[in-house]
Coordinates of C-alpha atoms and ligand atoms in Angstrom, one line a residue:
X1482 CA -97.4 -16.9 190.6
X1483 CA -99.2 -14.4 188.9
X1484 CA -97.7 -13.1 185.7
X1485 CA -97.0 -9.3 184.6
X1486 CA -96.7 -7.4 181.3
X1487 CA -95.3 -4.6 180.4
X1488 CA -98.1 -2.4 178.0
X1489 CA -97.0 1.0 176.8
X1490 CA -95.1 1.9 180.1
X1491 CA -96.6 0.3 182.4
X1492 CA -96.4 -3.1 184.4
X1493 CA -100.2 -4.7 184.4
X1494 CA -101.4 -7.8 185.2
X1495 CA -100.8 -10.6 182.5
X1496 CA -104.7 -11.3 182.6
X1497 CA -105.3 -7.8 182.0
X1498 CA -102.9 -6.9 179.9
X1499 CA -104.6 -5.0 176.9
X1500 CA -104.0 -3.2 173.8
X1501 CA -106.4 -0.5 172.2
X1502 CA -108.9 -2.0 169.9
X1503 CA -107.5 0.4 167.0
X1504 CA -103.8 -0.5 167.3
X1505 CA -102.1 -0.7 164.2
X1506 CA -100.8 -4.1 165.2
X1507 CA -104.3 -5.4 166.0
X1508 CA -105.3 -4.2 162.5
X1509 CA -103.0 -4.8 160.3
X1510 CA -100.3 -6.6 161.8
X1511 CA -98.4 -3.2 161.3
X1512 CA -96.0 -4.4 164.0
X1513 CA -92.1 -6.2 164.6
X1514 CA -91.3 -8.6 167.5
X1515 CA -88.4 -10.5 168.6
X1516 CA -87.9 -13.1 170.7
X1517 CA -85.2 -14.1 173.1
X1518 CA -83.8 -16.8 175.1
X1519 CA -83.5 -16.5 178.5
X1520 CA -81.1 -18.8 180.4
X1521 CA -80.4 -18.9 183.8
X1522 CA -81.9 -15.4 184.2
X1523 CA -79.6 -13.9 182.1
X1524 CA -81.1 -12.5 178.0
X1525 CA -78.9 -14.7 175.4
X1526 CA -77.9 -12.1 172.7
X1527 CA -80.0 -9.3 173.6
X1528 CA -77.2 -7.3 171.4
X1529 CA -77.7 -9.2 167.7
X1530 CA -81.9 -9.1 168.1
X1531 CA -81.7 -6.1 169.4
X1532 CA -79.7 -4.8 166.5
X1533 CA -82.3 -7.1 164.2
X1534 CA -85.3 -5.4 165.7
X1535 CA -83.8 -1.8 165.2
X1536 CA -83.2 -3.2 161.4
X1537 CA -87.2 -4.9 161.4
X1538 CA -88.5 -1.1 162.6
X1539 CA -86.3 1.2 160.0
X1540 CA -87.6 -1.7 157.0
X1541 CA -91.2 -0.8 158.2
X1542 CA -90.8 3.0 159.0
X1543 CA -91.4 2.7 162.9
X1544 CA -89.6 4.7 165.0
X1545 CA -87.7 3.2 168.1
X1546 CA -90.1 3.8 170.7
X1547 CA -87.2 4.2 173.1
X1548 CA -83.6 4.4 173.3
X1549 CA -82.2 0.3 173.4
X1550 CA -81.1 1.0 176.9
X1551 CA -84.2 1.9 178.1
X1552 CA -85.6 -0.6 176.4
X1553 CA -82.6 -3.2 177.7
X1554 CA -84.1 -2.3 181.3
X1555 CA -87.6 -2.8 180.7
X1556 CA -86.9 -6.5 179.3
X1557 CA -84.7 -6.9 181.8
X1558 CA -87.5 -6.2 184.8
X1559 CA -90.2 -8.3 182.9
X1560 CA -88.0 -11.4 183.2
X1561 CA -86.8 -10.1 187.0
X1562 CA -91.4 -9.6 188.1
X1563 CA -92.1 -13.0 186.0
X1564 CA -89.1 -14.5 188.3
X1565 CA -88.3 -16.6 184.7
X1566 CA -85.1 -18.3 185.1
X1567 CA -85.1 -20.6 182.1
X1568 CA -87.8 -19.2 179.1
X1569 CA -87.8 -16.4 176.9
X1570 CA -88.7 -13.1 176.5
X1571 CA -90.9 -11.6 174.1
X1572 CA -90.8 -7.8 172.3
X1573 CA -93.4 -6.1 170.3
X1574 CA -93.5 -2.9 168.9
X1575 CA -96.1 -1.4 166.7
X1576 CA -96.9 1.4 164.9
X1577 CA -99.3 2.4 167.6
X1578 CA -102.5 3.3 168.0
X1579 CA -104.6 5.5 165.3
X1580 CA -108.0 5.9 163.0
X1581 CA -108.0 3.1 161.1
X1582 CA -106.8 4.1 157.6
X1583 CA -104.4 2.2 155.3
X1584 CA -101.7 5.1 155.5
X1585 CA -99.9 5.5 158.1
X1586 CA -100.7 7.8 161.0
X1587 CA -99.0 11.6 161.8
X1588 CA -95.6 10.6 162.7
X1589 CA -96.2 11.8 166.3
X1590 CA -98.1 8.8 167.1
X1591 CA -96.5 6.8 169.6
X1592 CA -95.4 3.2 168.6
X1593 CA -96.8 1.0 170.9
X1594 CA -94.1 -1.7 173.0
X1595 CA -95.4 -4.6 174.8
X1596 CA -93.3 -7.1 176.3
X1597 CA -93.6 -10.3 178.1
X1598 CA -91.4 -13.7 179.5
X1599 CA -92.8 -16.9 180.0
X1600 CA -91.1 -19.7 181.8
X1601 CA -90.0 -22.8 179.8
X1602 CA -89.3 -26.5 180.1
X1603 CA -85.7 -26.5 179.5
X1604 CA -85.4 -29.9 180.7
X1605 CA -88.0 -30.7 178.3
X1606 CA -86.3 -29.3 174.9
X1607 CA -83.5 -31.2 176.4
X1608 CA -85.3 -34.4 176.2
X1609 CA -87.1 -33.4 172.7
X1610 CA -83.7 -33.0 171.4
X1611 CA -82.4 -36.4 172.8
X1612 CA -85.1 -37.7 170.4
X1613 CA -85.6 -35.4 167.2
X1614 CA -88.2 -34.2 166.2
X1615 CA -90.2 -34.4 162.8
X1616 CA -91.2 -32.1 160.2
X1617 CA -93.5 -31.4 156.8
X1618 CA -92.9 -29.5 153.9
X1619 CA -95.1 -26.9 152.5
X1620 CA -95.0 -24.6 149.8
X1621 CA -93.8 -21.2 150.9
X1622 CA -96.6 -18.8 150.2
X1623 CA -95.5 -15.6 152.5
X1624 CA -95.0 -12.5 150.8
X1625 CA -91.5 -11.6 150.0
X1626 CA -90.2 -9.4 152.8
X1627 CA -89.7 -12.3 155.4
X1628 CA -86.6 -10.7 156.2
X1629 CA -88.4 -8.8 158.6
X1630 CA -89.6 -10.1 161.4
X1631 CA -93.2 -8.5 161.3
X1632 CA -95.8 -10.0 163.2
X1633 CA -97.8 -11.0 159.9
X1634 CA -97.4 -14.6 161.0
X1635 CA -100.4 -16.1 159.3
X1636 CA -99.1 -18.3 156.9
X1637 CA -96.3 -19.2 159.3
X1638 CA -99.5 -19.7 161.7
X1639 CA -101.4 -22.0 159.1
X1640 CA -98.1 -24.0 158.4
X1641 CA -97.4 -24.8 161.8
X1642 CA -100.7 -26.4 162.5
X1643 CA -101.0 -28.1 159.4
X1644 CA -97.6 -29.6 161.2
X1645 CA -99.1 -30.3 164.3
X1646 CA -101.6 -32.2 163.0
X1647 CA -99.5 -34.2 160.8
X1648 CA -97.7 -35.1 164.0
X1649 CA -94.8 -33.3 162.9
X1650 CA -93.0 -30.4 165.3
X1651 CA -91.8 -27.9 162.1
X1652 CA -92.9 -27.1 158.5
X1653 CA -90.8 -26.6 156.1
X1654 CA -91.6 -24.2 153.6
X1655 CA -90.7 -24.8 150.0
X1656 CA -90.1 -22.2 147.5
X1657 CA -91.0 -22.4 143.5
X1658 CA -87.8 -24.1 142.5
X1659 CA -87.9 -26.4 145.5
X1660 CA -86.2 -25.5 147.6
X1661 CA -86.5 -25.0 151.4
X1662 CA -86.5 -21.8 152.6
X1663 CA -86.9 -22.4 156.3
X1664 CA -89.6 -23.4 158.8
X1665 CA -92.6 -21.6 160.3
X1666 CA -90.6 -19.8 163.1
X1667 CA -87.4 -21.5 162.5
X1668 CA -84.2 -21.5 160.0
X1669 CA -83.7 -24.9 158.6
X1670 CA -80.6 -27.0 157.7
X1671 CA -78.9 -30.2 156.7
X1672 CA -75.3 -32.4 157.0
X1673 CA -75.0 -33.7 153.9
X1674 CA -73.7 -37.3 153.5
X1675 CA -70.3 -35.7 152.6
X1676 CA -70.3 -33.8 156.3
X1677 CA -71.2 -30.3 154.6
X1678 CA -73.2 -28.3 156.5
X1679 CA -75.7 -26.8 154.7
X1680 CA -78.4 -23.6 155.4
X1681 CA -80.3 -21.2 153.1
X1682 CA -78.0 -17.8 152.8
X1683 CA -80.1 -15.0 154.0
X1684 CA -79.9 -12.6 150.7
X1685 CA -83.3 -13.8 150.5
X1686 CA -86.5 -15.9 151.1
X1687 CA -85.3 -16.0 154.9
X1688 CA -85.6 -14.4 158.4
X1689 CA -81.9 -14.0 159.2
X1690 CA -82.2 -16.1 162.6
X1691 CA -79.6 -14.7 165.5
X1692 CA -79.9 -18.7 166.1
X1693 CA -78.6 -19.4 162.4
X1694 CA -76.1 -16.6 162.9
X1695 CA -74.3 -17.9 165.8
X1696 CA -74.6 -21.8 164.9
X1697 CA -72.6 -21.0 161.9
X1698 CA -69.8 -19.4 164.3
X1699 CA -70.2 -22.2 166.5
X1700 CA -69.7 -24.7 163.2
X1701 CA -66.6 -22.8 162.5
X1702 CA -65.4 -22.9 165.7
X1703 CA -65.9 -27.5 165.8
X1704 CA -64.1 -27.1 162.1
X1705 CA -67.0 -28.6 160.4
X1706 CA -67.6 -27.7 156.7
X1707 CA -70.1 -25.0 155.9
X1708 CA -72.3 -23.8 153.1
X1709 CA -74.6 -21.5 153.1
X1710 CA -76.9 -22.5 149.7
X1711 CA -80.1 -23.6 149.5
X1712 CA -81.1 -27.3 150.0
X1713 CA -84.0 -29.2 147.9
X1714 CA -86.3 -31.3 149.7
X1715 CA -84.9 -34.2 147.7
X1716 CA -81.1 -33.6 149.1
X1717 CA -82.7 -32.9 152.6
X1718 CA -84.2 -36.4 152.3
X1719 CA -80.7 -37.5 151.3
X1720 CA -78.7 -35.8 154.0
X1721 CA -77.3 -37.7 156.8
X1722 CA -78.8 -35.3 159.7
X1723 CA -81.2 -32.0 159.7
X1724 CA -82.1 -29.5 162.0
X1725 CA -84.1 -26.4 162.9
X1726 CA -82.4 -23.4 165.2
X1727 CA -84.3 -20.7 166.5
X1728 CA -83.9 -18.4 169.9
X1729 CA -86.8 -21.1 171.5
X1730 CA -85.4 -23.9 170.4
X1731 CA -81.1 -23.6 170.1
X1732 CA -80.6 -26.2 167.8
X1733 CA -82.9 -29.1 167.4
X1734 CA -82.6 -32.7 165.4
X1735 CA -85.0 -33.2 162.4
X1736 CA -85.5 -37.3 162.0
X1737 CA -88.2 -37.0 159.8
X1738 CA -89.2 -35.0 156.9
X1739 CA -92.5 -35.2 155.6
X1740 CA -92.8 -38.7 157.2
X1741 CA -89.3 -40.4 155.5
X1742 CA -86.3 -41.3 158.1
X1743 CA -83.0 -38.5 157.6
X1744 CA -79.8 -40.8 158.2
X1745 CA -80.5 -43.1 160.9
X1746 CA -83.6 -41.6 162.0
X1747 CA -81.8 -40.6 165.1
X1748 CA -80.4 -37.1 166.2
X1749 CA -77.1 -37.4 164.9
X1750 CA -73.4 -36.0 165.8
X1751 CA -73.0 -33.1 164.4
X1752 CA -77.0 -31.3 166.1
X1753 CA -75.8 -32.7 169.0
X1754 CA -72.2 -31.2 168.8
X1755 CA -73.6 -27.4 167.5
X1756 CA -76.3 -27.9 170.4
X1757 CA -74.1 -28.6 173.1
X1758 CA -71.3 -26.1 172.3
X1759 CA -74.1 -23.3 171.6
X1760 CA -74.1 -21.8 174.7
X1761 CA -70.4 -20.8 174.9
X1762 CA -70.6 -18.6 171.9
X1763 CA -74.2 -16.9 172.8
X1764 CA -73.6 -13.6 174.2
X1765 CA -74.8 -13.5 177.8
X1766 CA -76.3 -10.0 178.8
X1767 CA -75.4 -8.8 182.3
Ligands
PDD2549 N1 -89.1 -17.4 165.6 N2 -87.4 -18.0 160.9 C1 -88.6 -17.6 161.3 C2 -89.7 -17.5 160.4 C3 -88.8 -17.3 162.7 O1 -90.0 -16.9 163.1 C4 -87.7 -17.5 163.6 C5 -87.8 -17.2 165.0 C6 -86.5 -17.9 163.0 C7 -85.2 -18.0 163.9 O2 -84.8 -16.8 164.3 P1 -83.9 -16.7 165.7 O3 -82.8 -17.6 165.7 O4 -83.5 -15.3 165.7 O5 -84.9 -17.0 166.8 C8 -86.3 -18.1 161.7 C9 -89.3 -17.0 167.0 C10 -88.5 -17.8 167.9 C11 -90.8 -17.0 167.2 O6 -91.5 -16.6 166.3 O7 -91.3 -17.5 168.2

């Protein structure tokens, strides 16, 4: 089936799909994005990213490009003309096409919106979460504004291969003090061996993950114990389970950190419990 894009107001051919060669995000990666789930046809939490990307463009200085109904419909028809019934959808808006100078351009320039859905493997992360996955640490070497979700990925780009060929699914980056911050396009956490669930709090050194934010409703909900503080790599090694959570992946078992077993070195009960209740607290967009 052949795939379609949306590019600045229009629906093109995926294959075709093009921006200008002097977009800002081209250039400087002067651009936000989010990305959704999509689940049985239906956007999961279009309301809390869309509410993060509105926060992403004001940090930056980008204008909405168009009212968040407008652009509610537009992700809605890229799913509908990609016919994705389990995948996710992906949003990026830039600050459009100009001269290439540093500065930014007259404020009318357009922002430039591109959005696109791929299919996924559902059955697949199902499987992959049956069995864990592994991950590396790193140290964190992004600048200090991670809490918006910029398209500047290129250390998050870097790390993630440096995973891959370590055989591991995730890295983990590490700040100064040791600590892990969270992983290349994921928020990281542990379960202690006291039961505590533990993630980063998002003051700082963190994309605030819509993921994150739900799983710790969802942890509220099961009556587990939570924390949000920051975890060393030593105590991660330590716990009794870890995880990653992001809108591609829900929640997914860690069994290995830079090669050592966590617990059992098995997904353990309390991934399996946050993955499996997950979807009941998701907002589902009509
Ligand atoms: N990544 N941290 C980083 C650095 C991320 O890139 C992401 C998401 C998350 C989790 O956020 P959320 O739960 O809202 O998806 C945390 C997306 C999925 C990506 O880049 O593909």
């Amino acid at each position: 089936m052949s795939r379609i894009a949306f590019v600045n107001g229009r629906y093109v051919p995926h294959g075709s799909a093009a921006v200008h060669v002097e977009d800002r995000g081209y250039q400087f990666a002067d651009g936000v994005y989010e990305v959704c789930e999509v689940r049985a046809g239906r956007m999961i939490d279009e309301r809390r990213h869309m509410q993060r990307l509105v926060r992403s463009l004001d940090e930056l200085r980008i204008r909405l490009p168009m009212p968040l109904s407008a652009l509610g419909v537009v992700l809605r028809e890229t799913i509908r003309r990609n016919r994705v019934t389990d995948g996710i959808v992906y949003l990026q808006v830039t600050r459009g096409v100009a001269r290439r100078d540093h500065v930014f351009p007259a404020p009318s320039t357009p922002p430039s919106v591109v959005v696109t859905a791929r299919t996924g493997d559902r059955a697949k992360g199902d499987r992959q979460a049956e069995e864990g996955v592994a991950v590396i640490t790193l140290p964190d070497n992004r600048w200090e504004r991670v809490d918006i979700k910029t398209v500047g990925l290129l250390p998050n780009v870097l790390a993630k291969e440096t995973a891959r060929a370590a055989g591991a699914r995730e890295a983990w980056f590490v700040d100064a003090d040791g600590y892990v911050t969270e992983g290349g396009s994921t928020n990281a956490w542990i379960v202690t061996a006291e039961g505590v669930i533990r993630t980063r709090p998002a003051a700082f050194g963190i994309l605030r993950g819509i993921t994150r934010t739900v799983v710790l409703e969802v942890a509220a909900e099961l009556g587990f114990r939570v924390e949000e503080s920051a975890f060393t790599v030593d105590e991660a090694l330590a716990a009794q389970e870890a995880f990653i959570t992001a809108a591609s992946t829900i929640v997914m078992p860690v069994v290995r950190i830079d090669g050592l077993p966590i617990g059992l070195g098995c997904p353990g009960p309390v991934a399996r419990a946050l993955r499996a209740r997950f979807h009941h607290h998701a907002e589902v967009a009509e």
